[in-house]
Coordinates of C-alpha atoms in Angstrom, one line a residue:
M1 CA 65.1 25.6 -81.4
K2 CA 66.4 28.7 -83.3
T3 CA 64.1 29.9 -86.1
R4 CA 65.5 30.6 -89.5
I5 CA 65.8 34.2 -90.5
T6 CA 64.1 34.9 -93.8
I7 CA 63.8 37.9 -96.2
K8 CA 60.4 38.5 -94.5
D9 CA 62.3 39.3 -91.3
I10 CA 64.7 41.7 -93.2
A11 CA 61.8 43.4 -94.9
R12 CA 60.0 43.9 -91.6
E13 CA 63.1 45.3 -90.0
T14 CA 64.0 47.7 -92.8
G15 CA 60.4 48.7 -93.8
L16 CA 60.9 47.6 -97.4
S17 CA 58.8 45.2 -99.4
L18 CA 59.8 41.5 -99.9
A19 CA 60.4 42.2 -103.6
S20 CA 62.8 45.0 -102.8
V21 CA 64.8 43.0 -100.3
S22 CA 64.9 40.0 -102.6
N23 CA 66.1 42.1 -105.5
I24 CA 68.8 43.7 -103.4
L25 CA 70.1 40.5 -102.0
R26 CA 70.3 39.1 -105.5
G27 CA 72.4 42.0 -106.6
G28 CA 69.9 44.5 -107.8
E29 CA 71.5 47.8 -108.4
M30 CA 68.3 49.9 -109.1
Y31 CA 68.2 50.9 -105.5
A32 CA 70.0 53.8 -103.7
E33 CA 73.3 52.8 -102.2
A34 CA 71.9 53.8 -98.7
T35 CA 69.0 51.4 -99.2
R36 CA 71.2 48.5 -100.3
K37 CA 73.5 49.1 -97.4
R38 CA 70.6 49.2 -95.0
V39 CA 69.4 45.8 -96.3
W40 CA 72.8 44.2 -96.1
D41 CA 73.6 45.6 -92.7
T42 CA 70.2 44.2 -91.4
A43 CA 70.9 40.8 -93.0
H44 CA 74.3 40.7 -91.3
K45 CA 72.8 41.8 -88.0
L46 CA 70.1 39.1 -88.1
N47 CA 72.6 36.5 -89.3
Y48 CA 70.6 35.8 -92.4
V49 CA 71.7 32.8 -94.4
P50 CA 70.2 32.2 -97.9
N51 CA 68.2 29.0 -98.2
R52 CA 70.2 27.0 -100.8
Q53 CA 67.4 24.6 -101.5
A54 CA 65.1 27.5 -102.4
Q55 CA 67.8 29.0 -104.6
E56 CA 68.3 25.7 -106.4
L57 CA 64.6 25.5 -107.1
R58 CA 64.5 29.0 -108.5
H59 CA 67.7 28.7 -110.6
G60 CA 67.4 25.0 -111.5
A61 CA 71.0 24.1 -110.6
N62 CA 70.1 20.4 -110.6
P63 CA 68.9 19.3 -114.1
E64 CA 66.2 17.0 -112.6
V65 CA 64.9 19.8 -110.4
K66 CA 64.8 22.1 -113.4
R67 CA 62.9 19.5 -115.4
L68 CA 60.4 19.1 -112.6
N69 CA 59.9 22.9 -112.1
H70 CA 58.9 23.2 -115.8
L71 CA 56.2 20.5 -115.2
I72 CA 54.5 22.6 -112.4

């Protein structure tokens, strides 16, 4: 069974922190162009696919999920 590639894998491969990788993948522009390119190139090389369920939890796309997140 193939393991899912996560931002931890990208962070390890690029030598950046999880926070930096996460910010870059979410569109953060506060990083040098070379750093952003390195993260995106690594993500493509590793065939990274964002976890949609995790994104929905974070952003509250589903009103019920958003309501439950505020309870936690």
